[in-house]
PDB file of C-alpha atoms in Angstrom:
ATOM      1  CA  UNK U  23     -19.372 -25.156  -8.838  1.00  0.00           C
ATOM      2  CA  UNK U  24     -16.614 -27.160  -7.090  1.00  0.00           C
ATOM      3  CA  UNK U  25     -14.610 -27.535  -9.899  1.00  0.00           C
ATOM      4  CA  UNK U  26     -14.380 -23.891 -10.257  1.00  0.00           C
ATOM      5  CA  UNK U  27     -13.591 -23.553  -6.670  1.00  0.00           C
ATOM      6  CA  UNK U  28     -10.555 -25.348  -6.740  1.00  0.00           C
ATOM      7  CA  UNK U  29      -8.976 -24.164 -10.387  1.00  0.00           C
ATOM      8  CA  UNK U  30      -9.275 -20.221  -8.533  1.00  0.00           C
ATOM      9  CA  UNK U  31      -7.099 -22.073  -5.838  1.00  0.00           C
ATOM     10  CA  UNK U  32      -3.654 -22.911  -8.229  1.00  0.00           C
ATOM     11  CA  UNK U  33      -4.191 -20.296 -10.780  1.00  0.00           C
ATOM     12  CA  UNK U  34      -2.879 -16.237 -10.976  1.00  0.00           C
ATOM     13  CA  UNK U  35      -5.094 -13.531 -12.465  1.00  0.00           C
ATOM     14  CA  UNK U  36      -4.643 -10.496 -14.525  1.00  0.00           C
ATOM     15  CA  UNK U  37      -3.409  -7.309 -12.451  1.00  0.00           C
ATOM     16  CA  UNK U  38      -5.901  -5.063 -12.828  1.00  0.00           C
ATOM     17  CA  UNK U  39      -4.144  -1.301 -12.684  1.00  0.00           C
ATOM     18  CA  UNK U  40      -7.074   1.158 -14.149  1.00  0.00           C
ATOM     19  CA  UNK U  41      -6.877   4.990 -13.661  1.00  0.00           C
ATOM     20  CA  UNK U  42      -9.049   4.161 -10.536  1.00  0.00           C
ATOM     21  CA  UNK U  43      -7.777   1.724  -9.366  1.00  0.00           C
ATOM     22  CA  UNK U  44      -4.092   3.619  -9.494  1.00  0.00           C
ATOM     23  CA  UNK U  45      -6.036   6.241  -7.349  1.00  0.00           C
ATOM     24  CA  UNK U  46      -7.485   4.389  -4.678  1.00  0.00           C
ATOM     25  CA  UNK U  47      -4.002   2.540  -4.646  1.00  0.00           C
ATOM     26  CA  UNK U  48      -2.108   5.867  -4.179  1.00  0.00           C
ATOM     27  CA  UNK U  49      -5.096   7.247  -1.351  1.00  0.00           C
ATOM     28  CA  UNK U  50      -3.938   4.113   0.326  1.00  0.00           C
ATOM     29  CA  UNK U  51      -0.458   4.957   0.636  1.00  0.00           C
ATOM     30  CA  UNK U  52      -0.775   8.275   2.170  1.00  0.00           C
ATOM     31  CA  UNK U  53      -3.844   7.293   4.031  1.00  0.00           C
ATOM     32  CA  UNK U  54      -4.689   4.187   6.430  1.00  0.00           C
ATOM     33  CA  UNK U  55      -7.762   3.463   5.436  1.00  0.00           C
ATOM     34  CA  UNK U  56     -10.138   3.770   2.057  1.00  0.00           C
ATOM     35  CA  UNK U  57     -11.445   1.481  -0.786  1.00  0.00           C
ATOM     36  CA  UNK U  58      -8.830  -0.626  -2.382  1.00  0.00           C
ATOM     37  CA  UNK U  59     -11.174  -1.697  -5.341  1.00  0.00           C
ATOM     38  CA  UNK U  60     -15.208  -1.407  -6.465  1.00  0.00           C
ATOM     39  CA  UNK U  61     -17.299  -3.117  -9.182  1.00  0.00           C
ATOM     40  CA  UNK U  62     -20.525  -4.157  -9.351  1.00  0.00           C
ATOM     41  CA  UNK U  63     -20.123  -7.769  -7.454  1.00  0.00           C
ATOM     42  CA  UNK U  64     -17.829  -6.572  -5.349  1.00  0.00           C
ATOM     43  CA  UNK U  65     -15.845  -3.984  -2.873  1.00  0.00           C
ATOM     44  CA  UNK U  66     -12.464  -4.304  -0.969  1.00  0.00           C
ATOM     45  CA  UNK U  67     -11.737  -2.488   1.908  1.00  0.00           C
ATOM     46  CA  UNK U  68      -8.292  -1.354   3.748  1.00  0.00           C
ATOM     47  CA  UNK U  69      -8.139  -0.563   7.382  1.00  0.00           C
ATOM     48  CA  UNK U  70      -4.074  -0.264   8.198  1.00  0.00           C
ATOM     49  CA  UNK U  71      -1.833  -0.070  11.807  1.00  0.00           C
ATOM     50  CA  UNK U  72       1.514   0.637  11.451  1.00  0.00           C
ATOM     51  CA  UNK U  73       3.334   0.580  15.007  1.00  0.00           C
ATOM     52  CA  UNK U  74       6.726   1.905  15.658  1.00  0.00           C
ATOM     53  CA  UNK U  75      10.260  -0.582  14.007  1.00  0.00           C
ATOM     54  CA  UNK U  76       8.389  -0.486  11.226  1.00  0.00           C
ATOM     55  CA  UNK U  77       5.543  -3.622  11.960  1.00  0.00           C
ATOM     56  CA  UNK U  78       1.728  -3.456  10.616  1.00  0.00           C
ATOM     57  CA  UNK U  79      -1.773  -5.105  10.167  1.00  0.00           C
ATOM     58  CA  UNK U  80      -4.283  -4.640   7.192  1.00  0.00           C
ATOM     59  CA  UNK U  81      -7.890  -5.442   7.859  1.00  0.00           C
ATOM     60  CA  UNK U  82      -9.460  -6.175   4.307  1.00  0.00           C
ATOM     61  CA  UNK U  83     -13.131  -5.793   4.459  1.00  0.00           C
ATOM     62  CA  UNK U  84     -14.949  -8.263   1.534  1.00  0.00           C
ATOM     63  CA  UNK U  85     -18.341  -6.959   1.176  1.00  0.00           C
ATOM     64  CA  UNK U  86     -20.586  -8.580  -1.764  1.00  0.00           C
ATOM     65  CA  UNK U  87     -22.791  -6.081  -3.717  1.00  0.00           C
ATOM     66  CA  UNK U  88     -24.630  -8.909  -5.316  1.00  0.00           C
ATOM     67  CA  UNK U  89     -28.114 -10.473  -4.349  1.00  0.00           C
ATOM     68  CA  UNK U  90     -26.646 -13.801  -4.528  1.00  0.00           C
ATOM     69  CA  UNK U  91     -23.453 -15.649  -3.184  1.00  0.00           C
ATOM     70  CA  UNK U  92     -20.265 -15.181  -4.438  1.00  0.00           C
ATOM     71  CA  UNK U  93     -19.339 -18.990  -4.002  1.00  0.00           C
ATOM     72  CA  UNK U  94     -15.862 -20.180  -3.142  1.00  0.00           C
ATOM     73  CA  UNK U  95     -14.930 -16.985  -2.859  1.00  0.00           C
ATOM     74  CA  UNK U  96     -10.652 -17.045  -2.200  1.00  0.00           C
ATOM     75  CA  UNK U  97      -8.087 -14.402  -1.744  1.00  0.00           C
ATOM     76  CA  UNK U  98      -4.584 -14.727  -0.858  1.00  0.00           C
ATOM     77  CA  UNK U  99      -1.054 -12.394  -1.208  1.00  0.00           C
ATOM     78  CA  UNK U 100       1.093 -13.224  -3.961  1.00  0.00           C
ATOM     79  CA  UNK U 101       4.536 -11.811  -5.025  1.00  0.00           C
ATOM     80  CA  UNK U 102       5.510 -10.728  -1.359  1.00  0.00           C
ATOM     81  CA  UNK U 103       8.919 -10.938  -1.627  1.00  0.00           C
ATOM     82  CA  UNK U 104      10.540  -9.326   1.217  1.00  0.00           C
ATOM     83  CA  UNK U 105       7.498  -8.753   2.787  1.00  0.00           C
ATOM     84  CA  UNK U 106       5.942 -11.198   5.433  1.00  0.00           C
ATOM     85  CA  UNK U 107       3.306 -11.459   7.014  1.00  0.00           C
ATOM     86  CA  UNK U 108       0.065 -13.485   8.359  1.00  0.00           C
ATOM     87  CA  UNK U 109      -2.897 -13.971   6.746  1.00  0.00           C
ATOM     88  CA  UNK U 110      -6.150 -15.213   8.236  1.00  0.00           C
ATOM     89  CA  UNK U 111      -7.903 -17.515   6.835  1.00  0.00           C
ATOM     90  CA  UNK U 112     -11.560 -16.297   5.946  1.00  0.00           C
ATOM     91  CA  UNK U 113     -14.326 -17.779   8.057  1.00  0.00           C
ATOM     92  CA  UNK U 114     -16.461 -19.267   5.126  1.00  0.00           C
ATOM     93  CA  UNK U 115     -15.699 -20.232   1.153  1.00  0.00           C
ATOM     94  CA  UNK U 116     -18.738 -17.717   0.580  1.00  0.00           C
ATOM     95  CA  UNK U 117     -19.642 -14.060   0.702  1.00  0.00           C
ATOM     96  CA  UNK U 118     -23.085 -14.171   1.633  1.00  0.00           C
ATOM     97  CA  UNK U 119     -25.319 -11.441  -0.877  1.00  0.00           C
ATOM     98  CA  UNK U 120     -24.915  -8.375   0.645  1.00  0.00           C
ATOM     99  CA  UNK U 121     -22.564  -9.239   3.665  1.00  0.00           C
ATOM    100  CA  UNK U 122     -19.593  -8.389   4.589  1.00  0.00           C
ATOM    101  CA  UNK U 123     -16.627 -10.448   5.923  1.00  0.00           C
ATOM    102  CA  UNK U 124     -13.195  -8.668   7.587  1.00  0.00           C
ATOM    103  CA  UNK U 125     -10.089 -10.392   7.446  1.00  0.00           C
ATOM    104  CA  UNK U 126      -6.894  -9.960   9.149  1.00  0.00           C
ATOM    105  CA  UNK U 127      -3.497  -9.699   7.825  1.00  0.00           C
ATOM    106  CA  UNK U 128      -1.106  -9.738  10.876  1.00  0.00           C
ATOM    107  CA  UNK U 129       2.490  -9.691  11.592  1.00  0.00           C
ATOM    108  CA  UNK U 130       3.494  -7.432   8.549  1.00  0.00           C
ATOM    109  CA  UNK U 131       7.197  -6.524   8.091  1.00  0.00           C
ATOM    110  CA  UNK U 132       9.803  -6.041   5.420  1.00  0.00           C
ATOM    111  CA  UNK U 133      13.095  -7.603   5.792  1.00  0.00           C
ATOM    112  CA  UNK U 134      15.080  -5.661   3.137  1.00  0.00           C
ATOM    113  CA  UNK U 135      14.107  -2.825   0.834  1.00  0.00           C
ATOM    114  CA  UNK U 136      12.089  -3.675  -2.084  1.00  0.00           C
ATOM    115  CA  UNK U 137      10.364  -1.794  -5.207  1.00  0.00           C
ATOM    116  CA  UNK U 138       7.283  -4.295  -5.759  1.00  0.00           C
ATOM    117  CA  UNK U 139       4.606  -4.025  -4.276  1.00  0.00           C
ATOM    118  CA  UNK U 140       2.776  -7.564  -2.496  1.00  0.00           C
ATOM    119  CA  UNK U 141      -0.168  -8.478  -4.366  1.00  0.00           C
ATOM    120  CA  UNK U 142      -4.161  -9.826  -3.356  1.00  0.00           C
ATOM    121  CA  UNK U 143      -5.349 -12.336  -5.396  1.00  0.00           C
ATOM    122  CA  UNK U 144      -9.345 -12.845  -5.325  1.00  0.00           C
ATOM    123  CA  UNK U 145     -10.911 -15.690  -7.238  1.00  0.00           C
ATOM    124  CA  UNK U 146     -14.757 -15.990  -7.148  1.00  0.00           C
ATOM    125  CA  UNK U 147     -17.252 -18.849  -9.628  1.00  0.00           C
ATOM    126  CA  UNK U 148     -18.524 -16.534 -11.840  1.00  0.00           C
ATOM    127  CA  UNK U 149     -20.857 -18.253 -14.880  1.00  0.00           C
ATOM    128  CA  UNK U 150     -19.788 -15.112 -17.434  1.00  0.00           C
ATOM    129  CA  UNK U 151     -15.793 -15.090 -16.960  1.00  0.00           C
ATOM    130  CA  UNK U 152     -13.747 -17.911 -18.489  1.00  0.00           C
ATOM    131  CA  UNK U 153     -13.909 -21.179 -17.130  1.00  0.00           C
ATOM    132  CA  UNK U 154     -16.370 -19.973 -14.705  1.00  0.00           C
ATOM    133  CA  UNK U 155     -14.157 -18.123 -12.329  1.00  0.00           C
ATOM    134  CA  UNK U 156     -13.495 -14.702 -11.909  1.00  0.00           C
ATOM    135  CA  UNK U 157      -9.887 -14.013 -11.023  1.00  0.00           C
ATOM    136  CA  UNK U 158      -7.826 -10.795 -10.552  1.00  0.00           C
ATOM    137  CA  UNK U 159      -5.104  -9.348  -8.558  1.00  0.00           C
ATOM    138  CA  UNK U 160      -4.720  -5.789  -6.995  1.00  0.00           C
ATOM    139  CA  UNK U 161      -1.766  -4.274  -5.667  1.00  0.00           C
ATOM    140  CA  UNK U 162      -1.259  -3.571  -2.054  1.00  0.00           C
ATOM    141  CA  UNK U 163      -0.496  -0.697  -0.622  1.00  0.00           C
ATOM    142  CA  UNK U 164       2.366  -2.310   1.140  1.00  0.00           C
ATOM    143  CA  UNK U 165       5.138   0.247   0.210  1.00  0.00           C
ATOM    144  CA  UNK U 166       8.538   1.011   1.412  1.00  0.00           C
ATOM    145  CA  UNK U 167       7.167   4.086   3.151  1.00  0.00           C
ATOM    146  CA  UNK U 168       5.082   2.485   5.268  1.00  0.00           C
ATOM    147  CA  UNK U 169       7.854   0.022   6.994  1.00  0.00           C
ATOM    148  CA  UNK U 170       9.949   3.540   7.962  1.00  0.00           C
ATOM    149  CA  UNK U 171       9.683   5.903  10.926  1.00  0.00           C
ATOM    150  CA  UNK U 172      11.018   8.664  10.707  1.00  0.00           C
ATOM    151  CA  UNK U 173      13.554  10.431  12.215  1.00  0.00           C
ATOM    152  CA  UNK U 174      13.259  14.000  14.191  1.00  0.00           C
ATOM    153  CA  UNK U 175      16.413  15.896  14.165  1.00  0.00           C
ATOM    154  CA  UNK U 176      17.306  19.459  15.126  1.00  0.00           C
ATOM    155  CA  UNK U 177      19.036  21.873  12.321  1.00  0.00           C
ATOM    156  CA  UNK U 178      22.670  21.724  13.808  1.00  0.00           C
ATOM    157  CA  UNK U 179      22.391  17.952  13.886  1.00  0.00           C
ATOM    158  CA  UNK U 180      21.074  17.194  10.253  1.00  0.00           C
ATOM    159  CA  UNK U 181      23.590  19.590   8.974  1.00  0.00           C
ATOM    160  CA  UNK U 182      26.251  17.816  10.594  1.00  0.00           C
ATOM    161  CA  UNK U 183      24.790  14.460   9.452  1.00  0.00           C
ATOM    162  CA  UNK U 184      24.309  15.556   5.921  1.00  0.00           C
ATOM    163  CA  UNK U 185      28.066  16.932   6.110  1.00  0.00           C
ATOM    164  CA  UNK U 186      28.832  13.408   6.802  1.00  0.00           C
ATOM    165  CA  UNK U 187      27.133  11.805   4.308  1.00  0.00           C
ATOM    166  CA  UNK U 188      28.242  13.731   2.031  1.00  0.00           C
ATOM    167  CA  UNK U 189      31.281  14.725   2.098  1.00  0.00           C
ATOM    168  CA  UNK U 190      34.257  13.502  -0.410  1.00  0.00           C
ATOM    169  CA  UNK U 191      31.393  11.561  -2.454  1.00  0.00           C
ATOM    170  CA  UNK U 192      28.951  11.802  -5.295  1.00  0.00           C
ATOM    171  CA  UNK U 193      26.211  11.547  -2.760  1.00  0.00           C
ATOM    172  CA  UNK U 194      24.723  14.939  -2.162  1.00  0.00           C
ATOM    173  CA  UNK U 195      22.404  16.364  -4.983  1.00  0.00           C
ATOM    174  CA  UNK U 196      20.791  20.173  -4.731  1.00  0.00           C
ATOM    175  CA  UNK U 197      18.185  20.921  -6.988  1.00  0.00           C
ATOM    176  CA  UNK U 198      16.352  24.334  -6.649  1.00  0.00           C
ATOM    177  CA  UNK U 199      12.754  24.698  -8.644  1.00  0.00           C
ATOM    178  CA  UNK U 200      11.173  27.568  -9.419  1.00  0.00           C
ATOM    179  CA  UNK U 201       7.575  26.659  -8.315  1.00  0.00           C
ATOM    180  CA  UNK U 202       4.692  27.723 -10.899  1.00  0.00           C
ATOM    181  CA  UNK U 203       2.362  28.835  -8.307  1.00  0.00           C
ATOM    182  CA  UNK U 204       2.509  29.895  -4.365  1.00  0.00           C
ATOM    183  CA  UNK U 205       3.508  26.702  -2.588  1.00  0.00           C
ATOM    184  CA  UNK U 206       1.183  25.267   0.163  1.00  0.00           C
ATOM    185  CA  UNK U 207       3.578  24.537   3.259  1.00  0.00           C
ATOM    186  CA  UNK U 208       1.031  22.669   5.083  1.00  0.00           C
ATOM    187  CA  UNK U 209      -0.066  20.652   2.205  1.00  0.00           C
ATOM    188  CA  UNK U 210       3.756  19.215   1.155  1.00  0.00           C
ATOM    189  CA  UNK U 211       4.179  18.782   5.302  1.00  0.00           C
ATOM    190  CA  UNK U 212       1.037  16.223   5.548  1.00  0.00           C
ATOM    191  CA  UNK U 213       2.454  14.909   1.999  1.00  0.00           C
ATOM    192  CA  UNK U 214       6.012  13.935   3.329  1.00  0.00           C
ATOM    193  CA  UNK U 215       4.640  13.046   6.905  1.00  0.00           C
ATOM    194  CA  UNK U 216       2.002  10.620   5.066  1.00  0.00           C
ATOM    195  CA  UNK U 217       5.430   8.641   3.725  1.00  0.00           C
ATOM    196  CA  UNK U 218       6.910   8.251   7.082  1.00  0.00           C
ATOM    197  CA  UNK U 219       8.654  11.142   6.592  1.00  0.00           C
ATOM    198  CA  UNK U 220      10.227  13.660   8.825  1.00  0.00           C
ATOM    199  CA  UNK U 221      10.112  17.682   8.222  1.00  0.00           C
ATOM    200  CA  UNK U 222      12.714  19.807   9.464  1.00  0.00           C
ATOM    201  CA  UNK U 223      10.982  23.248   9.703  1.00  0.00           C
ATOM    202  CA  UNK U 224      12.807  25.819   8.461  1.00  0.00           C
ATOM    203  CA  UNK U 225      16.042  23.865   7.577  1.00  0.00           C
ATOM    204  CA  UNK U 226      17.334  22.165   4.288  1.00  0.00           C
ATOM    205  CA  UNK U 227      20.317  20.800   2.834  1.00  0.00           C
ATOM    206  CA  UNK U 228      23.390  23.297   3.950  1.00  0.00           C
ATOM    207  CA  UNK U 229      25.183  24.674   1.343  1.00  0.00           C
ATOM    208  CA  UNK U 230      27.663  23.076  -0.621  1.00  0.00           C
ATOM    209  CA  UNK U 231      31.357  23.460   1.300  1.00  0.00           C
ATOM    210  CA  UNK U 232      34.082  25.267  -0.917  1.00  0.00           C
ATOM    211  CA  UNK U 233      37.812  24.566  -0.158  1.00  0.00           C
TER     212      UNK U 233
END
């Protein structure tokens, strides 16, 4: 019971990173919205907003899949480094069986580049998991693509840019592959537009200058 309650609130729980789980993560990087996690006592929801400069809000949706309460039921993110953000408090310290609860997570920037993702921690009493309380963490799909915008150029321009960049340094890298089957243009497009990416139809890195 209570005791439970508030060990769930000091503790960390095991990263949970199945082949599923790595899915759902990934379909909520290139999409805003979908199933963060699923098991049989509970599902997590994602509803992202991502305005321009690079600022956001999640909506996590807690809905209990089991006919009784999940009691002192707590989440809160964990290892967000650069990331910040605003987390409402949920409205009661129980999912109700069957309900559903939506939470907001407001204010969401990044203040430098960083590699790791934030993580949700969710601690629930649970009789079967050791002492009593269920506790696991999930990463969010709070990526470095999603804190981008990205940047429409013309071809003259981004050659001249890349030119730039490039020139007198290490910095510029060519790679040509030799695709193993015909290559879906409108399928890579939505790909690099889903990471805040900008496609430059038709164009591509000029070719290399010689003295």
């Amino acid at each position: 019971g209570g005791g439970g309650g508030a060990a769930a609130a000091n503790a960390r729980g095991e990263l949970l990173e199945s082949a599923a789980i790595k899915v759902a993560l990934r379909n909520l990087v290139a999409r805003n919205d979908g199933v963060l996690y699923e098991d049989a006592a509970l599902q997590l929801g994602v509803k992202q907003q991502w305005a321009t400069a690079g600022t956001g809000r999640l909506a996590l949706y807690h809905v209990n899949k089991r006919p009784g309460a999940l009691k002192h039921y707590k989440v809160s993110i964990v290892d967000a480094g650069l990331v910040q953000c605003d987390m409402v408090p949920l409205p009661t310290a129980d999912l109700a069986p069957g309900g559903q609860v939506v939470q907001l997570v407001n204010g969401i920037t990044c203040t430098a580049p960083q590699v790791a993702a934030p993580r949700l921690l969710v601690a629930y009493d649970d009789a079967a998991a050791p002492g009593g309380v269920r506790r696991f963490e999930l990463k969010l799909p709070l990526v470095a693509a999603k804190f981008c915008e990205p940047l429409t150029l013309d071809t003259p321009t981004f050659a001249a840019q890349w030119r730039a960049i490039a020139s007198g340094t290490d910095k510029e890298s060519v790679q040509l592959l030799k695709a193993a089957r015909p290559v879906d243009l409108a399928w890579c497009t939505a790909v690099l537009r889903s990471a805040k990416l900008a496609v430059l139809a038709g164009g591509g890195p000029p070719a290399p200058q010689t003295p």
